[in-house]
Amino acid sequence: MAIDSGVFRKIIGNFATGVTVVTTANDGFLHGLTANSVTSVSLDPLLLLVCVDKKAHAHTELERCSHFGVSILGADQVEVSNLFARPGEPEQGSLRGAAWHYGPGGTPLLDGALAWLECRLAERLAGGDHTIFIGEATGGEVTRPQAPPLLYFRGGYRGVAS
Ligand SMILES: Cc1cc2nc3c(=O)[nH]c(=O)nc-3n(C[C@H](O)[C@H](O)[C@H](O)COP(=O)(O)O)c2cc1C
């Protein structure tokens, strides 16, 4: 049965995911993007991917960057997710007023995340109206091992049932 993009979104929305904020710093200008398309790709080397809309400001920033950060959000970070799900220009030394810090590798990371990764931009692949950015993890840490995750399912935020 042929389907359109609305039906496709509805179907794929049944695939529950976590929520991340993907961050970049280019010449001191910081940017973050709420993204649930982050997926682990490979263990040797350590690769992950994120699919980013070509129309997003984040796309321009990821095309320019050498490294990017991935902050995995907790259940208490809905506001952070909403903040970075709105279009916004990169800002000098600021991530839209959210609390952040530089990771050891020099990428900006969100305070309060469950876990984070710093990645070297390894490859860009064509993906229709998105680009698939592949990063090689250069560092990372689980910072809140007991805290529950923020989930996204059928177009809304959810928590883990148990
Ligand atoms: C839960 C959630 C997940 C999202 N995942 C993605 C994603 O994986 N890729 C993407 O390009 N946009 C994603 N978005 C939409 C972007 O966050 C949104 O378009 C943002 O405004 C882009 O900001 P920018 O133009 O400043 O980069 C997601 C939004 C939400 C709420």
Tab-separated table of N, CA and C and ligand atoms in Angstrom:
chain	number	residue	atom	x	y	z
A	1	MET	N	0.853	-1.194	0.000
A	1	MET	CA	0.000	0.000	0.000
A	1	MET	C	0.889	1.245	0.000
A	2	ALA	N	0.674	2.127	-0.971
A	2	ALA	CA	1.458	3.368	-1.015
A	2	ALA	C	1.048	4.267	0.151
A	3	ILE	N	2.014	4.960	0.708
A	3	ILE	CA	1.731	5.872	1.831
A	3	ILE	C	2.375	7.224	1.559
A	4	ASP	N	1.831	8.272	2.192
A	4	ASP	CA	2.434	9.603	2.062
A	4	ASP	C	3.290	9.903	3.303
A	5	SER	N	3.866	11.124	3.318
A	5	SER	CA	4.813	11.441	4.396
A	5	SER	C	4.116	11.515	5.757
A	6	GLY	N	2.852	11.940	5.762
A	6	GLY	CA	2.115	12.014	7.029
A	6	GLY	C	1.917	10.633	7.637
A	7	VAL	N	1.543	9.687	6.786
A	7	VAL	CA	1.336	8.308	7.259
A	7	VAL	C	2.682	7.698	7.680
A	8	PHE	N	3.706	7.990	6.895
A	8	PHE	CA	5.051	7.490	7.231
A	8	PHE	C	5.464	7.970	8.617
A	9	ARG	N	5.252	9.278	8.872
A	9	ARG	CA	5.604	9.841	10.189
A	9	ARG	C	4.814	9.155	11.295
A	10	LYS	N	3.519	8.927	11.021
A	10	LYS	CA	2.670	8.304	12.033
A	10	LYS	C	3.146	6.880	12.339
A	11	ILE	N	3.504	6.164	11.295
A	11	ILE	CA	3.969	4.780	11.485
A	11	ILE	C	5.295	4.767	12.244
A	12	ILE	N	6.237	5.587	11.774
A	12	ILE	CA	7.571	5.559	12.393
A	12	ILE	C	7.532	6.125	13.817
A	13	GLY	N	6.495	6.931	14.104
A	13	GLY	CA	6.313	7.464	15.458
A	13	GLY	C	6.024	6.387	16.487
A	14	ASN	N	5.698	5.181	16.030
A	14	ASN	CA	5.493	4.049	16.941
A	14	ASN	C	6.810	3.437	17.397
A	15	PHE	N	7.890	3.877	16.768
A	15	PHE	CA	9.216	3.420	17.178
A	15	PHE	C	9.696	4.368	18.280
A	16	ALA	N	9.604	3.936	19.531
A	16	ALA	CA	9.964	4.792	20.662
A	16	ALA	C	11.473	5.020	20.689
A	17	THR	N	11.851	6.252	20.975
A	17	THR	CA	13.273	6.595	21.021
A	17	THR	C	13.584	7.376	22.285
A	18	GLY	N	14.858	7.543	22.549
A	18	GLY	CA	15.299	8.530	23.512
A	18	GLY	C	15.343	9.893	22.838
A	19	VAL	N	15.776	10.875	23.581
A	19	VAL	CA	15.887	12.240	23.047
A	19	VAL	C	17.282	12.770	23.386
A	20	THR	N	17.908	13.379	22.390
A	20	THR	CA	19.244	13.963	22.599
A	20	THR	C	19.241	15.420	22.165
A	21	VAL	N	20.269	16.131	22.589
A	21	VAL	CA	20.577	17.435	21.985
A	21	VAL	C	21.981	17.311	21.380
A	22	VAL	N	22.053	17.569	20.069
A	22	VAL	CA	23.326	17.516	19.339
A	22	VAL	C	23.880	18.933	19.274
A	23	THR	N	25.101	19.108	19.730
A	23	THR	CA	25.665	20.448	19.901
A	23	THR	C	26.943	20.633	19.096
A	24	THR	N	27.130	21.881	18.660
A	24	THR	CA	28.342	22.238	17.913
A	24	THR	C	28.874	23.573	18.422
A	25	ALA	N	30.148	23.801	18.167
A	25	ALA	CA	30.773	25.103	18.420
A	25	ALA	C	31.632	25.423	17.204
A	26	ASN	N	31.277	26.501	16.523
A	26	ASN	CA	32.063	26.937	15.372
A	26	ASN	C	32.502	28.381	15.609
A	27	ASP	N	33.806	28.583	15.751
A	27	ASP	CA	34.352	29.930	16.018
A	27	ASP	C	33.676	30.570	17.229
A	28	GLY	N	33.389	29.772	18.252
A	28	GLY	CA	32.792	30.306	19.475
A	28	GLY	C	31.286	30.472	19.416
A	29	PHE	N	30.695	30.214	18.255
A	29	PHE	CA	29.235	30.290	18.124
A	29	PHE	C	28.646	28.899	18.360
A	30	LEU	N	27.773	28.812	19.378
A	30	LEU	CA	27.252	27.518	19.818
A	30	LEU	C	25.862	27.295	19.251
A	31	HIS	N	25.560	26.021	19.015
A	31	HIS	CA	24.220	25.670	18.538
A	31	HIS	C	23.841	24.289	19.045
A	32	GLY	N	22.548	24.099	19.289
A	32	GLY	CA	22.045	22.787	19.703
A	32	GLY	C	20.780	22.436	18.949
A	33	LEU	N	20.587	21.161	18.734
A	33	LEU	CA	19.422	20.644	18.007
A	33	LEU	C	18.863	19.445	18.763
A	34	THR	N	17.590	19.482	19.088
A	34	THR	CA	16.940	18.296	19.648
A	34	THR	C	16.830	17.246	18.547
A	35	ALA	N	17.311	16.038	18.828
A	35	ALA	CA	17.332	14.998	17.801
A	35	ALA	C	17.043	13.623	18.418
A	36	ASN	N	16.114	12.903	17.794
A	36	ASN	CA	15.849	11.532	18.231
A	36	ASN	C	16.288	10.516	17.180
A	37	SER	N	16.959	10.997	16.130
A	37	SER	CA	17.429	10.080	15.086
A	37	SER	C	18.810	9.536	15.380
A	38	VAL	N	19.349	9.852	16.545
A	38	VAL	CA	20.685	9.362	16.909
A	38	VAL	C	20.634	7.836	17.077
A	39	THR	N	21.566	7.166	16.441
A	39	THR	CA	21.642	5.695	16.497
A	39	THR	C	23.094	5.260	16.557
A	40	SER	N	23.349	4.289	17.370
A	40	SER	CA	24.663	3.671	17.396
A	40	SER	C	24.858	2.875	16.103
A	41	VAL	N	26.049	2.980	15.513
A	41	VAL	CA	26.307	2.338	14.212
A	41	VAL	C	27.321	1.211	14.321
A	42	SER	N	28.421	1.446	15.009
A	42	SER	CA	29.539	0.496	14.992
A	42	SER	C	30.317	0.570	16.295
A	43	LEU	N	30.862	-0.592	16.703
A	43	LEU	CA	31.697	-0.627	17.918
A	43	LEU	C	33.191	-0.562	17.594
A	44	ASP	N	33.564	-0.887	16.356
A	44	ASP	CA	34.975	-0.839	15.978
A	44	ASP	C	35.083	-0.372	14.524
A	45	PRO	N	35.235	0.939	14.295
A	45	PRO	CA	35.392	1.996	15.283
A	45	PRO	C	34.065	2.354	15.951
A	46	LEU	N	34.137	3.235	16.946
A	46	LEU	CA	32.948	3.650	17.698
A	46	LEU	C	32.213	4.724	16.905
A	47	LEU	N	31.151	4.319	16.207
A	47	LEU	CA	30.442	5.261	15.331
A	47	LEU	C	28.989	5.389	15.738
A	48	LEU	N	28.466	6.608	15.588
A	48	LEU	CA	27.031	6.832	15.699
A	48	LEU	C	26.612	7.724	14.547
A	49	LEU	N	25.291	7.790	14.329
A	49	LEU	CA	24.785	8.674	13.274
A	49	LEU	C	23.674	9.543	13.829
A	50	VAL	N	23.489	10.684	13.180
A	50	VAL	CA	22.323	11.530	13.428
A	50	VAL	C	21.869	12.073	12.072
A	51	CYS	N	20.556	12.026	11.847
A	51	CYS	CA	19.980	12.502	10.587
A	51	CYS	C	19.440	13.909	10.814
A	52	VAL	N	19.891	14.857	10.005
A	52	VAL	CA	19.516	16.260	10.233
A	52	VAL	C	18.926	16.867	8.964
A	53	ASP	N	17.791	17.522	9.158
A	53	ASP	CA	17.062	18.200	8.092
A	53	ASP	C	17.958	19.253	7.432
A	54	LYS	N	17.997	19.240	6.112
A	54	LYS	CA	18.854	20.208	5.405
A	54	LYS	C	18.429	21.643	5.670
A	55	LYS	N	17.174	21.842	6.090
A	55	LYS	CA	16.681	23.207	6.334
A	55	LYS	C	17.047	23.715	7.735
A	56	ALA	N	17.518	22.838	8.610
A	56	ALA	CA	17.820	23.246	9.994
A	56	ALA	C	19.121	24.050	10.053
A	57	HIS	N	19.160	25.027	10.966
A	57	HIS	CA	20.412	25.741	11.212
A	57	HIS	C	21.502	24.749	11.608
A	58	ALA	N	21.101	23.718	12.332
A	58	ALA	CA	22.067	22.711	12.782
A	58	ALA	C	22.780	22.055	11.601
A	59	HIS	N	22.090	21.964	10.476
A	59	HIS	CA	22.706	21.338	9.298
A	59	HIS	C	23.923	22.135	8.866
A	60	THR	N	23.775	23.464	8.789
A	60	THR	CA	24.889	24.336	8.415
A	60	THR	C	26.025	24.179	9.418
A	61	GLU	N	25.657	24.132	10.702
A	61	GLU	CA	26.682	24.052	11.754
A	61	GLU	C	27.407	22.709	11.712
A	62	LEU	N	26.669	21.628	11.468
A	62	LEU	CA	27.305	20.304	11.416
A	62	LEU	C	28.186	20.173	10.174
A	63	GLU	N	27.788	20.810	9.086
A	63	GLU	CA	28.616	20.761	7.869
A	63	GLU	C	29.959	21.437	8.104
A	64	ARG	N	29.965	22.457	8.975
A	64	ARG	CA	31.177	23.253	9.214
A	64	ARG	C	32.074	22.673	10.297
A	65	CYS	N	31.486	21.849	11.180
A	65	CYS	CA	32.199	21.503	12.420
A	65	CYS	C	33.209	20.380	12.208
A	66	SER	N	34.154	20.274	13.139
A	66	SER	CA	35.058	19.118	13.146
A	66	SER	C	34.581	18.090	14.167
A	67	HIS	N	33.895	18.565	15.218
A	67	HIS	CA	33.418	17.696	16.292
A	67	HIS	C	32.006	18.117	16.686
A	68	PHE	N	31.253	17.188	17.247
A	68	PHE	CA	29.951	17.550	17.809
A	68	PHE	C	29.717	16.756	19.084
A	69	GLY	N	28.812	17.280	19.907
A	69	GLY	CA	28.480	16.628	21.164
A	69	GLY	C	27.079	16.047	21.104
A	70	VAL	N	26.856	14.992	21.876
A	70	VAL	CA	25.523	14.386	22.000
A	70	VAL	C	25.219	14.277	23.490
A	71	SER	N	24.180	15.008	23.921
A	71	SER	CA	23.738	14.934	25.322
A	71	SER	C	22.428	14.159	25.354
A	72	ILE	N	22.406	13.059	26.089
A	72	ILE	CA	21.216	12.198	26.175
A	72	ILE	C	20.366	12.674	27.344
A	73	LEU	N	19.121	13.095	27.021
A	73	LEU	CA	18.308	13.790	28.019
A	73	LEU	C	17.596	12.844	28.972
A	74	GLY	N	17.398	13.358	30.187
A	74	GLY	CA	16.637	12.650	31.208
A	74	GLY	C	15.182	13.082	31.209
A	75	ALA	N	14.362	12.320	31.947
A	75	ALA	CA	12.916	12.574	32.007
A	75	ALA	C	12.593	13.976	32.513
A	76	ASP	N	13.506	14.565	33.282
A	76	ASP	CA	13.272	15.909	33.837
A	76	ASP	C	13.792	17.015	32.917
A	77	GLN	N	14.070	16.683	31.640
A	77	GLN	CA	14.635	17.681	30.732
A	77	GLN	C	13.734	17.987	29.526
A	78	VAL	N	12.424	17.900	29.737
A	78	VAL	CA	11.474	18.235	28.653
A	78	VAL	C	11.685	19.675	28.180
A	79	GLU	N	11.902	20.597	29.140
A	79	GLU	CA	12.089	22.010	28.763
A	79	GLU	C	13.326	22.183	27.884
A	80	VAL	N	14.374	21.450	28.211
A	80	VAL	CA	15.603	21.526	27.409
A	80	VAL	C	15.317	21.009	25.997
A	81	SER	N	14.595	19.894	25.922
A	81	SER	CA	14.247	19.342	24.612
A	81	SER	C	13.437	20.352	23.797
A	82	ASN	N	12.436	20.956	24.432
A	82	ASN	CA	11.601	21.936	23.716
A	82	ASN	C	12.408	23.150	23.276
A	83	LEU	N	13.345	23.559	24.116
A	83	LEU	CA	14.181	24.726	23.801
A	83	LEU	C	14.943	24.514	22.494
A	84	PHE	N	15.512	23.313	22.349
A	84	PHE	CA	16.350	23.053	21.176
A	84	PHE	C	15.563	22.421	20.023
A	85	ALA	N	14.246	22.334	20.197
A	85	ALA	CA	13.377	21.883	19.096
A	85	ALA	C	12.778	23.086	18.370
A	86	ARG	N	13.175	24.299	18.792
A	86	ARG	CA	12.743	25.519	18.095
A	86	ARG	C	13.907	26.031	17.252
A	87	PRO	N	13.616	26.507	16.031
A	87	PRO	CA	14.707	27.025	15.206
A	87	PRO	C	15.389	28.216	15.880
A	88	GLY	N	16.694	28.276	15.759
A	88	GLY	CA	17.432	29.396	16.347
A	88	GLY	C	18.806	29.514	15.724
A	89	GLU	N	19.286	30.744	15.652
A	89	GLU	CA	20.626	31.002	15.118
A	89	GLU	C	21.671	30.588	16.155
A	90	PRO	N	22.869	30.210	15.703
A	90	PRO	CA	23.969	30.003	16.649
A	90	PRO	C	24.240	31.293	17.428
A	91	GLU	N	24.629	31.149	18.688
A	91	GLU	CA	24.882	32.306	19.547
A	91	GLU	C	26.295	32.225	20.105
A	92	GLN	N	26.919	33.397	20.216
A	92	GLN	CA	28.290	33.428	20.715
A	92	GLN	C	28.307	33.094	22.207
A	93	GLY	N	28.960	31.996	22.558
A	93	GLY	CA	29.158	31.633	23.964
A	93	GLY	C	27.905	31.250	24.719
A	94	SER	N	26.794	31.005	24.010
A	94	SER	CA	25.542	30.686	24.701
A	94	SER	C	24.774	29.602	23.957
A	95	LEU	N	24.118	28.755	24.736
A	95	LEU	CA	23.194	27.765	24.162
A	95	LEU	C	21.777	28.141	24.612
A	96	ARG	N	21.298	29.228	24.105
A	96	ARG	CA	19.927	29.694	24.353
A	96	ARG	C	19.609	29.854	25.843
A	97	GLY	N	20.635	30.174	26.605
A	97	GLY	CA	20.417	30.396	28.037
A	97	GLY	C	20.409	29.115	28.863
A	98	ALA	N	20.524	27.957	28.220
A	98	ALA	CA	20.571	26.689	28.964
A	98	ALA	C	21.946	26.539	29.624
A	99	ALA	N	21.966	25.744	30.706
A	99	ALA	CA	23.238	25.488	31.396
A	99	ALA	C	24.041	24.461	30.597
A	100	TRP	N	25.304	24.781	30.359
A	100	TRP	CA	26.143	23.903	29.535
A	100	TRP	C	27.583	24.025	30.006
A	101	HIS	N	28.402	23.140	29.495
A	101	HIS	CA	29.835	23.189	29.794
A	101	HIS	C	30.576	22.575	28.613
A	102	TYR	N	31.862	22.891	28.517
A	102	TYR	CA	32.683	22.235	27.499
A	102	TYR	C	33.122	20.867	27.997
A	103	GLY	N	33.003	19.844	27.143
A	103	GLY	CA	33.557	18.533	27.450
A	103	GLY	C	35.069	18.571	27.312
A	104	PRO	N	35.745	17.493	27.742
A	104	PRO	CA	37.203	17.456	27.682
A	104	PRO	C	37.744	17.653	26.269
A	105	GLY	N	36.948	17.267	25.258
A	105	GLY	CA	37.382	17.422	23.871
A	105	GLY	C	37.024	18.763	23.261
A	106	GLY	N	36.367	19.627	24.051
A	106	GLY	CA	36.085	20.980	23.562
A	106	GLY	C	34.742	21.172	22.901
A	107	THR	N	33.842	20.172	22.982
A	107	THR	CA	32.501	20.379	22.431
A	107	THR	C	31.566	20.811	23.559
A	108	PRO	N	30.582	21.661	23.256
A	108	PRO	CA	29.623	22.040	24.286
A	108	PRO	C	28.674	20.885	24.584
A	109	LEU	N	28.340	20.724	25.862
A	109	LEU	CA	27.443	19.651	26.315
A	109	LEU	C	26.441	20.258	27.281
A	110	LEU	N	25.224	19.694	27.315
A	110	LEU	CA	24.189	20.210	28.211
A	110	LEU	C	24.404	19.692	29.627
A	111	ASP	N	24.317	20.572	30.608
A	111	ASP	CA	24.341	20.142	32.004
A	111	ASP	C	23.114	19.272	32.274
A	112	GLY	N	23.248	18.319	33.172
A	112	GLY	CA	22.096	17.554	33.634
A	112	GLY	C	21.702	16.391	32.747
A	113	ALA	N	22.447	16.154	31.662
A	113	ALA	CA	22.119	15.025	30.781
A	113	ALA	C	22.441	13.702	31.484
A	114	LEU	N	21.779	12.639	31.032
A	114	LEU	CA	22.042	11.309	31.607
A	114	LEU	C	23.448	10.829	31.255
A	115	ALA	N	23.840	11.159	30.035
A	115	ALA	CA	25.116	10.691	29.508
A	115	ALA	C	25.476	11.577	28.322
A	116	TRP	N	26.748	11.578	27.968
A	116	TRP	CA	27.159	12.399	26.831
A	116	TRP	C	28.248	11.693	26.045
A	117	LEU	N	28.368	12.116	24.788
A	117	LEU	CA	29.442	11.650	23.912
A	117	LEU	C	30.013	12.856	23.181
A	118	GLU	N	31.295	12.853	22.984
A	118	GLU	CA	31.914	13.800	22.060
A	118	GLU	C	32.351	13.009	20.840
A	119	CYS	N	32.102	13.566	19.664
A	119	CYS	CA	32.364	12.849	18.418
A	119	CYS	C	33.150	13.717	17.446
A	120	ARG	N	34.031	13.045	16.712
A	120	ARG	CA	34.681	13.674	15.558
A	120	ARG	C	33.801	13.411	14.348
A	121	LEU	N	33.506	14.461	13.594
A	121	LEU	CA	32.679	14.258	12.400
A	121	LEU	C	33.478	13.412	11.404
A	122	ALA	N	32.997	12.188	11.158
A	122	ALA	CA	33.761	11.230	10.360
A	122	ALA	C	33.293	11.194	8.912
A	123	GLU	N	31.981	11.355	8.711
A	123	GLU	CA	31.447	11.180	7.353
A	123	GLU	C	30.077	11.827	7.239
A	124	ARG	N	29.738	12.223	6.036
A	124	ARG	CA	28.389	12.725	5.744
A	124	ARG	C	27.832	11.899	4.602
A	125	LEU	N	26.619	11.423	4.767
A	125	LEU	CA	25.986	10.598	3.735
A	125	LEU	C	24.676	11.246	3.312
A	126	ALA	N	24.339	11.097	2.029
A	126	ALA	CA	23.078	11.640	1.530
A	126	ALA	C	21.916	10.843	2.111
A	127	GLY	N	20.871	11.565	2.504
A	127	GLY	CA	19.683	10.893	3.044
A	127	GLY	C	18.425	11.666	2.695
A	128	GLY	N	18.182	11.846	1.386
A	128	GLY	CA	16.988	12.566	0.955
A	128	GLY	C	17.032	14.021	1.397
A	129	ASP	N	15.974	14.476	2.086
A	129	ASP	CA	15.967	15.875	2.537
A	129	ASP	C	16.734	16.053	3.847
A	130	HIS	N	17.331	14.990	4.340
A	130	HIS	CA	18.220	15.042	5.500
A	130	HIS	C	19.636	14.647	5.070
A	131	THR	N	20.602	14.976	5.918
A	131	THR	CA	21.961	14.439	5.765
A	131	THR	C	22.243	13.557	6.980
A	132	ILE	N	22.894	12.438	6.721
A	132	ILE	CA	23.275	11.512	7.788
A	132	ILE	C	24.708	11.865	8.191
A	133	PHE	N	24.861	12.423	9.373
A	133	PHE	CA	26.175	12.779	9.890
A	133	PHE	C	26.667	11.619	10.757
A	134	ILE	N	27.840	11.115	10.416
A	134	ILE	CA	28.413	10.006	11.179
A	134	ILE	C	29.559	10.543	12.024
A	135	GLY	N	29.491	10.265	13.309
A	135	GLY	CA	30.534	10.718	14.222
A	135	GLY	C	31.263	9.552	14.836
A	136	GLU	N	32.569	9.751	15.055
A	136	GLU	CA	33.364	8.756	15.791
A	136	GLU	C	33.539	9.251	17.219
A	137	ALA	N	33.093	8.440	18.158
A	137	ALA	CA	33.144	8.864	19.560
A	137	ALA	C	34.599	8.986	20.012
A	138	THR	N	34.917	10.146	20.569
A	138	THR	CA	36.269	10.385	21.086
A	138	THR	C	36.278	10.426	22.605
A	139	GLY	N	35.097	10.477	23.196
A	139	GLY	CA	34.990	10.491	24.648
A	139	GLY	C	33.533	10.439	25.054
A	140	GLY	N	33.304	10.126	26.309
A	140	GLY	CA	31.920	10.083	26.773
A	140	GLY	C	31.854	9.581	28.193
A	141	GLU	N	30.664	9.726	28.778
A	141	GLU	CA	30.500	9.361	30.187
A	141	GLU	C	29.022	9.229	30.507
A	142	VAL	N	28.696	8.305	31.400
A	142	VAL	CA	27.356	8.254	31.996
A	142	VAL	C	27.431	9.090	33.263
A	143	THR	N	26.641	10.156	33.296
A	143	THR	CA	26.753	11.078	34.435
A	143	THR	C	25.648	10.896	35.471
A	144	ARG	N	24.500	10.351	35.051
A	144	ARG	CA	23.381	10.133	35.997
A	144	ARG	C	22.876	8.706	35.817
A	145	PRO	N	23.608	7.710	36.336
A	145	PRO	CA	23.295	6.306	36.050
A	145	PRO	C	21.949	5.842	36.578
A	146	GLN	N	21.394	6.513	37.576
A	146	GLN	CA	20.115	6.067	38.156
A	146	GLN	C	18.914	6.818	37.591
A	147	ALA	N	19.139	7.904	36.867
A	147	ALA	CA	18.025	8.774	36.456
A	147	ALA	C	17.292	8.188	35.245
A	148	PRO	N	15.957	8.324	35.189
A	148	PRO	CA	15.200	7.778	34.051
A	148	PRO	C	15.339	8.650	32.802
A	149	PRO	N	15.176	8.026	31.617
A	149	PRO	CA	15.365	8.764	30.359
A	149	PRO	C	14.109	9.521	29.938
A	150	LEU	N	14.305	10.499	29.062
A	150	LEU	CA	13.194	11.116	28.345
A	150	LEU	C	12.964	10.298	27.074
A	151	LEU	N	11.723	9.903	26.861
A	151	LEU	CA	11.380	9.121	25.665
A	151	LEU	C	10.465	9.931	24.757
A	152	TYR	N	10.470	9.582	23.471
A	152	TYR	CA	9.579	10.217	22.492
A	152	TYR	C	8.845	9.104	21.745
A	153	PHE	N	7.509	9.202	21.742
A	153	PHE	CA	6.693	8.111	21.199
A	153	PHE	C	5.372	8.687	20.708
A	154	ARG	N	4.985	8.350	19.493
A	154	ARG	CA	3.731	8.827	18.900
A	154	ARG	C	3.549	10.326	19.057
A	155	GLY	N	4.642	11.066	18.795
A	155	GLY	CA	4.554	12.518	18.764
A	155	GLY	C	4.531	13.201	20.111
A	156	GLY	N	4.822	12.461	21.196
A	156	GLY	CA	4.815	13.090	22.516
A	156	GLY	C	5.900	12.524	23.410
A	157	TYR	N	6.214	13.280	24.473
A	157	TYR	CA	7.204	12.818	25.451
A	157	TYR	C	6.580	11.773	26.360
A	158	ARG	N	7.350	10.797	26.725
A	158	ARG	CA	6.894	9.711	27.618
A	158	ARG	C	7.985	9.419	28.640
A	159	GLY	N	7.571	8.656	29.642
A	159	GLY	CA	8.538	8.144	30.605
A	159	GLY	C	8.580	6.637	30.501
A	160	VAL	N	9.571	6.054	31.134
A	160	VAL	CA	9.663	4.596	31.166
A	160	VAL	C	8.621	4.079	32.165
A	161	ALA	N	7.898	3.017	31.773
A	161	ALA	CA	6.801	2.523	32.590
A	161	ALA	C	7.291	1.941	33.909
A	162	SER	N	8.449	1.291	33.890
A	162	SER	CA	8.919	0.696	35.141
A	162	SER	C	10.418	0.944	35.288
B	1	LIG	C1	11.724	14.857	20.030
B	1	LIG	C2	12.236	15.566	18.797
B	1	LIG	C3	13.182	14.939	18.001
B	1	LIG	C4	13.678	15.578	16.858
B	1	LIG	N1	14.616	14.916	16.102
B	1	LIG	C5	15.143	15.526	15.010
B	1	LIG	C6	16.144	14.868	14.244
B	1	LIG	O1	16.580	13.765	14.542
B	1	LIG	N2	16.638	15.525	13.157
B	1	LIG	C7	16.206	16.781	12.800
B	1	LIG	O2	16.702	17.319	11.801
B	1	LIG	N3	15.255	17.421	13.519
B	1	LIG	C8	14.728	16.844	14.619
B	1	LIG	N4	13.776	17.474	15.371
B	1	LIG	C9	13.348	18.821	14.975
B	1	LIG	C10	14.378	19.894	15.339
B	1	LIG	O3	14.713	19.823	16.716
B	1	LIG	C11	13.782	21.291	14.991
B	1	LIG	O4	13.494	21.341	13.617
B	1	LIG	C12	14.688	22.455	15.374
B	1	LIG	O5	13.865	23.614	15.395
B	1	LIG	C13	15.794	22.771	14.415
B	1	LIG	O6	16.475	23.911	14.931
B	1	LIG	P1	17.562	24.694	14.088
B	1	LIG	O7	16.955	25.086	12.771
B	1	LIG	O8	17.891	25.889	14.941
B	1	LIG	O9	18.759	23.802	13.924
B	1	LIG	C14	13.237	16.868	16.513
B	1	LIG	C15	12.293	17.505	17.328
B	1	LIG	C16	11.790	16.858	18.454
B	1	LIG	C17	10.782	17.569	19.326
